[in-house]
mmCIF file of C-alpha atoms in Angstrom:
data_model
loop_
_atom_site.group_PDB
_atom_site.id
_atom_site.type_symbol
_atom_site.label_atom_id
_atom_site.label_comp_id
_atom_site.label_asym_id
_atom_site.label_seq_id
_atom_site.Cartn_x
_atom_site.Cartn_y
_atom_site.Cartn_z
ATOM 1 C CA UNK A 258 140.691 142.558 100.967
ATOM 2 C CA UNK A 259 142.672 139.843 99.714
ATOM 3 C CA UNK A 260 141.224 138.277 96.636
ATOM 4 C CA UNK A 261 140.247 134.371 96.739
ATOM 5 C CA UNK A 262 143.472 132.393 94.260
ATOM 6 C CA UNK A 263 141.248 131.839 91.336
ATOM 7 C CA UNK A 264 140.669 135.478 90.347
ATOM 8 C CA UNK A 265 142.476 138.080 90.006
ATOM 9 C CA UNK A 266 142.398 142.414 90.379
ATOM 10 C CA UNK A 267 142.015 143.097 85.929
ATOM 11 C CA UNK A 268 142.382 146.023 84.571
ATOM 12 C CA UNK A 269 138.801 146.817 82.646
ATOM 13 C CA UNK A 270 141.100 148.183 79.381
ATOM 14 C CA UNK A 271 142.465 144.513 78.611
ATOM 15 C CA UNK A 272 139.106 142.843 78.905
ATOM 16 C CA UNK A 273 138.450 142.568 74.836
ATOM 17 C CA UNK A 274 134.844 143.623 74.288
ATOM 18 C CA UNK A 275 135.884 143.943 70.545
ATOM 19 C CA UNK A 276 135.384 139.522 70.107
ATOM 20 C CA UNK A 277 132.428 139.768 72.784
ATOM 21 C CA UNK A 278 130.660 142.122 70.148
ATOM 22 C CA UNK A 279 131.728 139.677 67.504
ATOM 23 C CA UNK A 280 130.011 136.577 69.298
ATOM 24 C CA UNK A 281 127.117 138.468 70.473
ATOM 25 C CA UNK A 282 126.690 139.971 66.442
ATOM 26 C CA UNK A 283 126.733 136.069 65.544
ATOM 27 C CA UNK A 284 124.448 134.618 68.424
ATOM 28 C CA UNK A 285 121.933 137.374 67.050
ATOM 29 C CA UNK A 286 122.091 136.276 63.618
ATOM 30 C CA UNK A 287 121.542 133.046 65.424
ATOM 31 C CA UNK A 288 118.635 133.603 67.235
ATOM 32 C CA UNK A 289 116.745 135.002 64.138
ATOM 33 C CA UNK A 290 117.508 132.257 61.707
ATOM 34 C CA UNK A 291 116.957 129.063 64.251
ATOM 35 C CA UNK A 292 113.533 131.119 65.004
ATOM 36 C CA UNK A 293 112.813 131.348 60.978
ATOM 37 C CA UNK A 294 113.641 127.913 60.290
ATOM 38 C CA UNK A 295 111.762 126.301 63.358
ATOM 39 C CA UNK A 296 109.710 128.998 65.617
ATOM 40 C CA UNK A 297 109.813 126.314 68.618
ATOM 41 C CA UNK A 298 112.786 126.871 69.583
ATOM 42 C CA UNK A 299 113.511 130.488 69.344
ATOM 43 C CA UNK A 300 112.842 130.920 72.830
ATOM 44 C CA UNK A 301 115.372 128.319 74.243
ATOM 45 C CA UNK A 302 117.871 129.113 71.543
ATOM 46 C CA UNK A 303 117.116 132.860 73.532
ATOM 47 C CA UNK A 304 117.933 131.332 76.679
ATOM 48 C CA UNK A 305 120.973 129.491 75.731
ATOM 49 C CA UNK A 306 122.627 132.648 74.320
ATOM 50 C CA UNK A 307 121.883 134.493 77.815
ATOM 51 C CA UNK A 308 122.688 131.652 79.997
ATOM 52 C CA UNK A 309 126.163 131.528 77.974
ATOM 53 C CA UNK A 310 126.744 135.042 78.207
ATOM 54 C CA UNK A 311 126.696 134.912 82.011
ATOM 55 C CA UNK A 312 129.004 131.518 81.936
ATOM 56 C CA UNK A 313 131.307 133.293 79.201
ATOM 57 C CA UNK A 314 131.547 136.456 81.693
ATOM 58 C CA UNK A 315 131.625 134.331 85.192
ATOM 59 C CA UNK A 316 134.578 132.166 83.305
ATOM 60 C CA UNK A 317 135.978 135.416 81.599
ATOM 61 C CA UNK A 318 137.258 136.420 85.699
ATOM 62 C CA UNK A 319 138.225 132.587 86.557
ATOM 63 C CA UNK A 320 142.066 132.273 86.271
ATOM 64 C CA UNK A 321 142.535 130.325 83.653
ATOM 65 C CA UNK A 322 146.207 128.962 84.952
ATOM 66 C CA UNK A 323 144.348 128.220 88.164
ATOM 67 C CA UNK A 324 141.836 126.006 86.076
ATOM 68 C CA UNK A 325 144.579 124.192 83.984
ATOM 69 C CA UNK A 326 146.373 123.151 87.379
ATOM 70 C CA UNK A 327 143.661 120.554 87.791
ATOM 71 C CA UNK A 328 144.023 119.177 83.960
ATOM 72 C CA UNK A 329 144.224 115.599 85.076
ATOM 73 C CA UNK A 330 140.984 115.735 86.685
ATOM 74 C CA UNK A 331 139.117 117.605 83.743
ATOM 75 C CA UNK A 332 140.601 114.655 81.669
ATOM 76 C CA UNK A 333 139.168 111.954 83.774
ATOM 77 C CA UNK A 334 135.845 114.538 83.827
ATOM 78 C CA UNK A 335 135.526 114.208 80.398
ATOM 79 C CA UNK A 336 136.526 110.558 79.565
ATOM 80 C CA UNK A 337 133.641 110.230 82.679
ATOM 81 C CA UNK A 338 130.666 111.891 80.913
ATOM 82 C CA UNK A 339 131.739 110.700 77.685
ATOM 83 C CA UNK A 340 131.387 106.792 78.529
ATOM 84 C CA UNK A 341 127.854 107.991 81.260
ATOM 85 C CA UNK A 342 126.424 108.937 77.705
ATOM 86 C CA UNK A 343 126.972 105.260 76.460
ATOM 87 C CA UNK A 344 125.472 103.953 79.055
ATOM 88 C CA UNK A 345 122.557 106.475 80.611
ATOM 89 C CA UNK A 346 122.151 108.400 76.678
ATOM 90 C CA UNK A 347 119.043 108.543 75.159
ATOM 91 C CA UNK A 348 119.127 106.428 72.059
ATOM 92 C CA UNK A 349 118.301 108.742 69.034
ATOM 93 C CA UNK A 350 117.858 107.456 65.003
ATOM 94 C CA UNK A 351 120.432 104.550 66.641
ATOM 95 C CA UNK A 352 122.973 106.955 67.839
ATOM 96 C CA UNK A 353 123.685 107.968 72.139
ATOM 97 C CA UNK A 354 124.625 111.417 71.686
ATOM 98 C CA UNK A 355 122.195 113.033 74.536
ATOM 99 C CA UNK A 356 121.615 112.668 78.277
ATOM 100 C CA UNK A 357 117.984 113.798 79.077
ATOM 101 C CA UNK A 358 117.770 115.813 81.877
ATOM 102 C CA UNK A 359 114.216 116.012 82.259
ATOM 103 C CA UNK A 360 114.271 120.169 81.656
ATOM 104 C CA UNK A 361 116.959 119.707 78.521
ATOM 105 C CA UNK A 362 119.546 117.294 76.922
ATOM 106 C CA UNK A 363 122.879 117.618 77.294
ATOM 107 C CA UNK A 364 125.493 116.044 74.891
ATOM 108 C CA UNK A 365 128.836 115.218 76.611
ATOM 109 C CA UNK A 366 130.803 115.340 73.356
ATOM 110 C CA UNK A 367 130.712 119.016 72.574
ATOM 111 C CA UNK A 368 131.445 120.126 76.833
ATOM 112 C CA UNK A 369 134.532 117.686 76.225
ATOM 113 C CA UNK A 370 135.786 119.248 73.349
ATOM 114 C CA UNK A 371 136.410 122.421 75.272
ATOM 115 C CA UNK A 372 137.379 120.938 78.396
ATOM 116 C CA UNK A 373 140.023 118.872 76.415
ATOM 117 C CA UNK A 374 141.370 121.592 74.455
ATOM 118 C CA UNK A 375 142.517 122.816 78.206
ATOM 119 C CA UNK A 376 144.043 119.175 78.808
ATOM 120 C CA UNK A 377 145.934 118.734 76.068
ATOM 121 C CA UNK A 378 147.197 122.562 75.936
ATOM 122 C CA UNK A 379 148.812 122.225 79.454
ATOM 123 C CA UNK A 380 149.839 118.722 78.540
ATOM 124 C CA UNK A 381 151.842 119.936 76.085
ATOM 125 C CA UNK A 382 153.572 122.976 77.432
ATOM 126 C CA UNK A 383 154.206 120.215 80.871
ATOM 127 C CA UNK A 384 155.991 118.338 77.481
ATOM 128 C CA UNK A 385 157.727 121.264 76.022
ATOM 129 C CA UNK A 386 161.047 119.606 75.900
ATOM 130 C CA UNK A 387 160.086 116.632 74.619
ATOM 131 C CA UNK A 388 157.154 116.928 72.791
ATOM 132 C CA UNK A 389 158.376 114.912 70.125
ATOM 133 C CA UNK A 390 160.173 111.945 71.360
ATOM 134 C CA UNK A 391 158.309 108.702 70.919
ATOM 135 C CA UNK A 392 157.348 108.027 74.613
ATOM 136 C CA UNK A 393 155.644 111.545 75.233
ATOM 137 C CA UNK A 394 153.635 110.871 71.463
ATOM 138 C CA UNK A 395 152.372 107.517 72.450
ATOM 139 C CA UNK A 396 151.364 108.347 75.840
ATOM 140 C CA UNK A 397 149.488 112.016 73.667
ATOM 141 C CA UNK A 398 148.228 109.688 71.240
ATOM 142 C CA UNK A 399 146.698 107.012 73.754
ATOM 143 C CA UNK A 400 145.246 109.954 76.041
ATOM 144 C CA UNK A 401 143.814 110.773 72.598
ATOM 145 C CA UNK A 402 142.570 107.827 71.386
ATOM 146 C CA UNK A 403 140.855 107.160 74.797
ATOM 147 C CA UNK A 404 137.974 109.832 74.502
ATOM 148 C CA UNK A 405 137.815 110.048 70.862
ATOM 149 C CA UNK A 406 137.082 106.211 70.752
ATOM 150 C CA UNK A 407 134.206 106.967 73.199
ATOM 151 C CA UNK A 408 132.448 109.681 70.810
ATOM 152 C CA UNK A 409 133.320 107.601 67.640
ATOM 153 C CA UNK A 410 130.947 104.342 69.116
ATOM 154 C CA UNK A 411 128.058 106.672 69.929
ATOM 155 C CA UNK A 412 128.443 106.578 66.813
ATOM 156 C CA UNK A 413 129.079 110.479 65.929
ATOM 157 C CA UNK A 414 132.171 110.201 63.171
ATOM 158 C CA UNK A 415 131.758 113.843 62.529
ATOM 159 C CA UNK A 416 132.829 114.813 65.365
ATOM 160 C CA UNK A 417 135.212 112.543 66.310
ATOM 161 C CA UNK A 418 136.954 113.682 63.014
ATOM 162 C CA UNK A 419 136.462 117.497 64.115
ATOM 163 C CA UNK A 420 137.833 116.807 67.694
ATOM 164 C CA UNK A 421 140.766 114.946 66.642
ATOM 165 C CA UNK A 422 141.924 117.581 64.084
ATOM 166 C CA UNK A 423 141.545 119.885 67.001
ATOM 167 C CA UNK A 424 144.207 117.866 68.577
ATOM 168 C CA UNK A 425 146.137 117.636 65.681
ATOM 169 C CA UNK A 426 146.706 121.368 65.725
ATOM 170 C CA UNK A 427 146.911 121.812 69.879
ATOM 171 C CA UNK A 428 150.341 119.757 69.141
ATOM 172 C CA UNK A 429 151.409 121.120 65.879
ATOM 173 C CA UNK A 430 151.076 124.693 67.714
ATOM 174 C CA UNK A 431 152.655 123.134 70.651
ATOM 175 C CA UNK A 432 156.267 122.818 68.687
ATOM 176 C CA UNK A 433 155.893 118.411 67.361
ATOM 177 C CA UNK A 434 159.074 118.656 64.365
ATOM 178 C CA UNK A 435 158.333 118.836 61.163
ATOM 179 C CA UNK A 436 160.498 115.555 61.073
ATOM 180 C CA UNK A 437 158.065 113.840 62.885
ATOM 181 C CA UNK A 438 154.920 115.558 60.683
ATOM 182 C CA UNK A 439 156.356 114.259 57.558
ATOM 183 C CA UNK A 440 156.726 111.429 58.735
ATOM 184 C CA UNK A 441 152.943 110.749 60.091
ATOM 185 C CA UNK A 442 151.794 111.969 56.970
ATOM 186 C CA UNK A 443 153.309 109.464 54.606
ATOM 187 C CA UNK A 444 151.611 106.816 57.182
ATOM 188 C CA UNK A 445 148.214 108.328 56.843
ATOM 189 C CA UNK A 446 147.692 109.659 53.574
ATOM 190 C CA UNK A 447 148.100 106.211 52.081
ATOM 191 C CA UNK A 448 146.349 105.059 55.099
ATOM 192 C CA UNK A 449 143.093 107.392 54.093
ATOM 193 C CA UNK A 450 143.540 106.390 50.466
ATOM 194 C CA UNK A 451 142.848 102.815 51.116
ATOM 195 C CA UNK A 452 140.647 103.229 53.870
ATOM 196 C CA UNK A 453 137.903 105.294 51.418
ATOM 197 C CA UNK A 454 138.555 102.637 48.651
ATOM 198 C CA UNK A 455 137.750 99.847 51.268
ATOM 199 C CA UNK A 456 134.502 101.548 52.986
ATOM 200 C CA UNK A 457 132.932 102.240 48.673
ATOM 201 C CA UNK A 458 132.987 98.870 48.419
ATOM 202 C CA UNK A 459 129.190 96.813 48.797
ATOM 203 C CA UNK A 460 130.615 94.335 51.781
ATOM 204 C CA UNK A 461 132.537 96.920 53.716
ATOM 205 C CA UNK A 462 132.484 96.448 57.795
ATOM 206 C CA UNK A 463 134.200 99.937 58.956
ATOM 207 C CA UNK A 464 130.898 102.053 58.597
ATOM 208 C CA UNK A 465 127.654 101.809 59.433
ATOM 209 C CA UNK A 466 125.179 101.478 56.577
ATOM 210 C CA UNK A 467 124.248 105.707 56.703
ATOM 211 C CA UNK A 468 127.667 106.411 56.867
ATOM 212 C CA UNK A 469 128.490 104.570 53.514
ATOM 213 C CA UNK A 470 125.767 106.042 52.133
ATOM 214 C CA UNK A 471 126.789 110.121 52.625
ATOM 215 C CA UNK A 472 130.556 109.120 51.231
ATOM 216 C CA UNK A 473 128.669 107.648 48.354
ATOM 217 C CA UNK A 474 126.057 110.325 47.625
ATOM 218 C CA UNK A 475 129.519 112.736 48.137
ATOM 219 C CA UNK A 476 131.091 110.818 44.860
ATOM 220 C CA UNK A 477 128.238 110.466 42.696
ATOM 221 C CA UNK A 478 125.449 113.507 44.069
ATOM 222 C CA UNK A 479 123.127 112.379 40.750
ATOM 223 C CA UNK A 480 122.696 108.614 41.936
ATOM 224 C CA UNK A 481 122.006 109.019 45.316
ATOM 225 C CA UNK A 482 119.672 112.696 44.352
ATOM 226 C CA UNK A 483 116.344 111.306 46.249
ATOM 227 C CA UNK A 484 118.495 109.261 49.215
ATOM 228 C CA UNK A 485 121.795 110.450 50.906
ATOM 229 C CA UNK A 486 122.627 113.735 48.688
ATOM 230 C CA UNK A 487 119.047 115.121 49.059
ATOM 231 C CA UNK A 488 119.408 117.414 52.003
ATOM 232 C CA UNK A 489 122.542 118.696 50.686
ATOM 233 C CA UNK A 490 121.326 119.154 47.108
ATOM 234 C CA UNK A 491 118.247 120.922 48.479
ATOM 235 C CA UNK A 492 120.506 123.202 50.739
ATOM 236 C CA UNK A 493 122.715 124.129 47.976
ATOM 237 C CA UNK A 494 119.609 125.248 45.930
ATOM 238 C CA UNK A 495 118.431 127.238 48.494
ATOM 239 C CA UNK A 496 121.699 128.877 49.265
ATOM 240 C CA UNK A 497 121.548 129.791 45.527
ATOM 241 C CA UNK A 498 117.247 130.803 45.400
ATOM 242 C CA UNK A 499 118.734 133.589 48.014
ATOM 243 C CA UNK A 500 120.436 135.609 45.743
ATOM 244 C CA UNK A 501 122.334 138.986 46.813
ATOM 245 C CA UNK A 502 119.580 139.625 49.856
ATOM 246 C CA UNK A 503 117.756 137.037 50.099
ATOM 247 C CA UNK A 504 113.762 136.589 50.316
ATOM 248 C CA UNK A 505 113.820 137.659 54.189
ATOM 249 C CA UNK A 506 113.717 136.272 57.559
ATOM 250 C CA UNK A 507 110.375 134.521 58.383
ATOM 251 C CA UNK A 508 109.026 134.549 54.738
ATOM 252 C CA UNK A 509 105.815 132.664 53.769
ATOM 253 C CA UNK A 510 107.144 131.154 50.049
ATOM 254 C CA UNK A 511 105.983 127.696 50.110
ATOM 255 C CA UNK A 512 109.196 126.592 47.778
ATOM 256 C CA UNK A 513 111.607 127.909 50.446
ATOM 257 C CA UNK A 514 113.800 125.438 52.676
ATOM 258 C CA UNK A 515 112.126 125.891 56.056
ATOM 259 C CA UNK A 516 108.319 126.051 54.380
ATOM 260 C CA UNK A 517 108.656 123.242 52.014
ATOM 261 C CA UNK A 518 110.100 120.512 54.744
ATOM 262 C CA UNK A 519 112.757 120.084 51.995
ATOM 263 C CA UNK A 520 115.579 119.715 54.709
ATOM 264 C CA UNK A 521 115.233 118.084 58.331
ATOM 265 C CA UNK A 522 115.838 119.722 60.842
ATOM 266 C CA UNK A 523 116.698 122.872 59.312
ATOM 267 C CA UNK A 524 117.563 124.868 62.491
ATOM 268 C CA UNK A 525 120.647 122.725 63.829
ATOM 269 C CA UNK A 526 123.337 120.766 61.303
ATOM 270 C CA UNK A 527 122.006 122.651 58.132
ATOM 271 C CA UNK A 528 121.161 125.910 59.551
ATOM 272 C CA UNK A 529 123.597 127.941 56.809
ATOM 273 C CA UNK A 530 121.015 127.113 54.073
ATOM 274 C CA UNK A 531 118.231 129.310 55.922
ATOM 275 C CA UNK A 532 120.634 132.109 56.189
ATOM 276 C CA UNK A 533 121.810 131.537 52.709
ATOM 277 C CA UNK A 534 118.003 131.899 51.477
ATOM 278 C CA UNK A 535 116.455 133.983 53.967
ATOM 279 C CA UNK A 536 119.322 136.719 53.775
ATOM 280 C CA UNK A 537 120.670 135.805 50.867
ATOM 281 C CA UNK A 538 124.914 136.172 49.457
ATOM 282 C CA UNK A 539 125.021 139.501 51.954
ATOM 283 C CA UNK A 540 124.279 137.498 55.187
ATOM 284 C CA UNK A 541 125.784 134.366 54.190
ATOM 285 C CA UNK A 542 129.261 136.634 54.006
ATOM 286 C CA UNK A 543 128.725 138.681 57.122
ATOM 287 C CA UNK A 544 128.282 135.275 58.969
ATOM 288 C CA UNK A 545 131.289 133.978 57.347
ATOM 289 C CA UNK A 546 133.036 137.155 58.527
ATOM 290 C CA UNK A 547 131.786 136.966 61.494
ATOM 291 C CA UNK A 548 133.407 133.686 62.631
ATOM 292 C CA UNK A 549 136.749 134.437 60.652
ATOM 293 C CA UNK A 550 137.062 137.544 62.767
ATOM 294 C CA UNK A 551 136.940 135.647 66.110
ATOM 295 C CA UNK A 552 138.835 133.000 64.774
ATOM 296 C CA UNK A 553 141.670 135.541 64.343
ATOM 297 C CA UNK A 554 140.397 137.406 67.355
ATOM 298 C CA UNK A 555 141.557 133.978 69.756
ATOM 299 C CA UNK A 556 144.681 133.969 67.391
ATOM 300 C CA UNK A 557 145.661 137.258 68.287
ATOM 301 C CA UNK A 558 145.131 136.713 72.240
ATOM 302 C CA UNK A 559 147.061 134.027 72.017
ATOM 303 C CA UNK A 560 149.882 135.449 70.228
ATOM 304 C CA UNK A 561 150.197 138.518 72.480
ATOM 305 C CA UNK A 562 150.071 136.389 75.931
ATOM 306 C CA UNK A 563 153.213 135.738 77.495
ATOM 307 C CA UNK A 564 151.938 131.918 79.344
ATOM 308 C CA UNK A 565 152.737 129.007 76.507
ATOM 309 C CA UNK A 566 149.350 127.576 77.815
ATOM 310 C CA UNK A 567 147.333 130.545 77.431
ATOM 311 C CA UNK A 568 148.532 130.319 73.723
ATOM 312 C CA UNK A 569 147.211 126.800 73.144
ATOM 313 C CA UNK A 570 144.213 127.288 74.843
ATOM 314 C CA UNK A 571 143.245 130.338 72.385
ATOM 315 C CA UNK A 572 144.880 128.568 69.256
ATOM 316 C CA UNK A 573 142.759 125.301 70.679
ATOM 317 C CA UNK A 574 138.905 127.328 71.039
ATOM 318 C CA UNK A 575 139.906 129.606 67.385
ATOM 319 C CA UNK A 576 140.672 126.323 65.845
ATOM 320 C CA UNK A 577 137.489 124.380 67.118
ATOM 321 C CA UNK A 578 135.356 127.359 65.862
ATOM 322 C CA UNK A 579 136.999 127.630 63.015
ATOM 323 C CA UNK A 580 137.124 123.502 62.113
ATOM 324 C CA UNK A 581 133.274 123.280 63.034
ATOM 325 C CA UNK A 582 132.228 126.058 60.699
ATOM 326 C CA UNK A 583 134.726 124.957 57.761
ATOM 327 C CA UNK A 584 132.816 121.585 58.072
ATOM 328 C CA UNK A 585 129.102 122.863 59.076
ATOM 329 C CA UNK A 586 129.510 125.003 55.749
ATOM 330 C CA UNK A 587 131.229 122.770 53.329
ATOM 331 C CA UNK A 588 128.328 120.277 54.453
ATOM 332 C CA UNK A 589 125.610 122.735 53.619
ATOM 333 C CA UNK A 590 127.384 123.750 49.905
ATOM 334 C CA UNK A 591 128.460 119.935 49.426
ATOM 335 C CA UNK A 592 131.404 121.208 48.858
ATOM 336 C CA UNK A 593 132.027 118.069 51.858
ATOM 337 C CA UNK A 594 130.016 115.140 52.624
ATOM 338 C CA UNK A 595 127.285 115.014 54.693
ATOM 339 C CA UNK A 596 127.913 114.952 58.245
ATOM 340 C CA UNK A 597 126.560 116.543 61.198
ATOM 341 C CA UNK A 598 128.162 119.100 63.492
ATOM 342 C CA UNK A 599 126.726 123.079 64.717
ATOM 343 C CA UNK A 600 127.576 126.016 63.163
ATOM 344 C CA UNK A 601 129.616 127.733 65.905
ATOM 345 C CA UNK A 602 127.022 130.092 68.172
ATOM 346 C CA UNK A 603 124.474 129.732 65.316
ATOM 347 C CA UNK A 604 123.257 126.380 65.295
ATOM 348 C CA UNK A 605 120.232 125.479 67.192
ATOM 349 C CA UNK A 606 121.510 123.201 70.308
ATOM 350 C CA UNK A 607 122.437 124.385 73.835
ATOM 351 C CA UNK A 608 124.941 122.174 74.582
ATOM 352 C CA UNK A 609 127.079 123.245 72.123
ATOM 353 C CA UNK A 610 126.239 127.265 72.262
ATOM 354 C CA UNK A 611 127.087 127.359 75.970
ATOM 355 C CA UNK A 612 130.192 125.489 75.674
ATOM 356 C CA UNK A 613 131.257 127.738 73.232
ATOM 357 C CA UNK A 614 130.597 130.834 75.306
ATOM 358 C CA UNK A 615 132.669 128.515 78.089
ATOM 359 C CA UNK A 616 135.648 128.405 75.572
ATOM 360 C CA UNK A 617 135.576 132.666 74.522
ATOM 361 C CA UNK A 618 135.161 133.040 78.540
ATOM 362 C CA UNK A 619 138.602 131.178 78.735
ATOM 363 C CA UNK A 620 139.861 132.880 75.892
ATOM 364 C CA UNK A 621 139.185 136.319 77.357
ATOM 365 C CA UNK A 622 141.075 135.250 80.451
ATOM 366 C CA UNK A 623 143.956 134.491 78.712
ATOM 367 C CA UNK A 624 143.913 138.104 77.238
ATOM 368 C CA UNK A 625 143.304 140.175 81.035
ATOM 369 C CA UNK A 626 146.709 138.450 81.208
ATOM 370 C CA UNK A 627 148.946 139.157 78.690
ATOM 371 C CA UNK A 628 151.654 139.582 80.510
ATOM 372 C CA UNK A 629 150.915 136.148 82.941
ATOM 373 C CA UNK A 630 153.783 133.554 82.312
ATOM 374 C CA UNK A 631 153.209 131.491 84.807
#
């Protein structure tokens, strides 16, 4: 029987079961902290991971170069659901970040990071040869500009910020001269430098009022200790209360994180501080591990497939995971300031956790098909 054009006959050896163990292992670890921090939602965080393990496996026999072919259209996709959210989003502490579905929520912003990470990779490799004359990098950086201008007025700076680096690497990866990097670098380092002295300053118009406020409590933690540096400050000393093995998963101390209602919202942005009590230095590395091995798992797919889009696509969903948890964990040891974005396949939030299992479905693609140029 001749098989439809989107999938393929796969040999069962090159399907790697080694980074599904790895994100299964972390959606675990998932499951049991989100249901320590807030019990409530244990049961959809449950359903999430199974609903994205049966996306991740569906997508995981999808041809991935078959999928890429229609690139413009995810691009229009996304740019679509990112300005719906603007105008049909549920307004939240003055932010449009969800749809509401009536059974769930659904934020556009974290499906379109995915979907665009497929864009821009065959975008790229369509631009091999002249990837970086000035025409192709003003039409990259105005397809660019388009959706991350859409999440930035939601407002969600975070991840605006997150999703651009993304794209910063997709093209780095994707062979832009170091001639050209040098020479965007001396325009935005100085460009940063004056940009943080102008949003410090009382009258500032750039940022929004809470936005201010976390650079601020970032700079000076002691002045801003009951206002804008108190979840952090309160997540670092509950990192630290953990000690080698923590005090346990679902623990009744009334001076712990989760008990004391010393963070909001424990189970989503600052989720690392219950693991970081609850099981203590140990679990806090084995998470850490966790998500540095699948970073380099989608490395090493990439590397060893033959199709230059294949290779962005895995470089693309590695570096996304491995952006988001650089940030979600700097956040939680204020080692960054504070800003909002999941811990990758931890984090409470369904939206995010199946579009992850979305991008590792890709990913696996890409590796039944080493040898798959074109």
């Amino acid at each position: 029987m001749r098989l439809p054009r989107f999938t393929k006959p796969y040999h069962i050896k090159d399907y790697k079961f080694s980074l599904v163990v790895l994100v299964l292992a972390l959606s675990v670890i998932g499951v049991l902290a989100v249901g320590s921090a807030k019990a409530i939602y244990q049961p959809r965080q449950i359903f999430g991971v199974a609903f994205g393990i049966f996306v991740m496996v569906v997508v995981s026999l999808i041809d991935y170069v078959w999928i890429v072919d229609f690139y413009w259209l995810i691009y229009f996709f996304s740019v679509v659901i990112l300005g719906a959210v603007l105008v049909l989003g549920t307004k939240v502490n003055g932010a449009r970040r969800w749809i509401d579905l009536g059974f769930t929520t659904f934020q556009p912003s974290e499906l379109a990071k995915i979907l665009l990470i497929l864009f821009f990779a065959k975008f790229i490799v369509e631009h091999a040869e002249d990837i970086s004359d000035k025409l192709t990098l003003v039409k990259f950086a105005a397809l660019c500009g388009i959706p991350l201008a859409l999440i930035l007025v939601e407002p969600n700076l975070s991840t605006t910020i997150c999703t651009a680096s993304v794209f910063c690497l997709l093209i780095f990866v994707g062979g832009l001269s170091y001639r050209v990097i040098g020479m965007i670098l001396l325009i935005l380092v100085p460009t940063a430098a004056i940009f943080l002295t102008i949003v410090v300053q009382p009258d500032q118009k750039l940022l929004k009022d809470y936005q201010q406020e976390r650079i601020l409590a970032f700079i000076e933690p002691e002045k801003y200790a009951d206002d804008g540096a108190y979840q952090q400050k309160n997540a670092v000393m509950a990192i630290g209360s953990g000690q080698l093995t923590g005090k346990g998963l679902n623990n009744n101390t009334t001076t712990s994180v989760k008990n004391g209602n010393f963070i909001a919202e424990p189970q989503t942005d600052f989720i690392f501080a219950i693991i970081g009590e609850e099981l203590g230095f140990t679990g806090s590395c084995i998470v850490i591990a966790l998500l540095l091995l699948i970073v380099i798992q989608c490395i090493l797919i990439g590397t060893r497939s033959q199709n230059p889009t294949g290779r962005l696509v895995c470089c693309g969903v590695g570096g996304l995971i491995g952006i988001q948890s650089f940030i979600n964990i700097g956040v939680a040891t204020q080692i960054l300031p504070n800003t909002g974005v999941p811990l990758p396949f931890v984090s409470y939030g369904l939206t995010s956790l199946v579009s992850l299992y979305l991008g590792i479905g890709i990913v696996l693609n890409v590796g039944l098909q080493p040898k798959k140029y074109q």
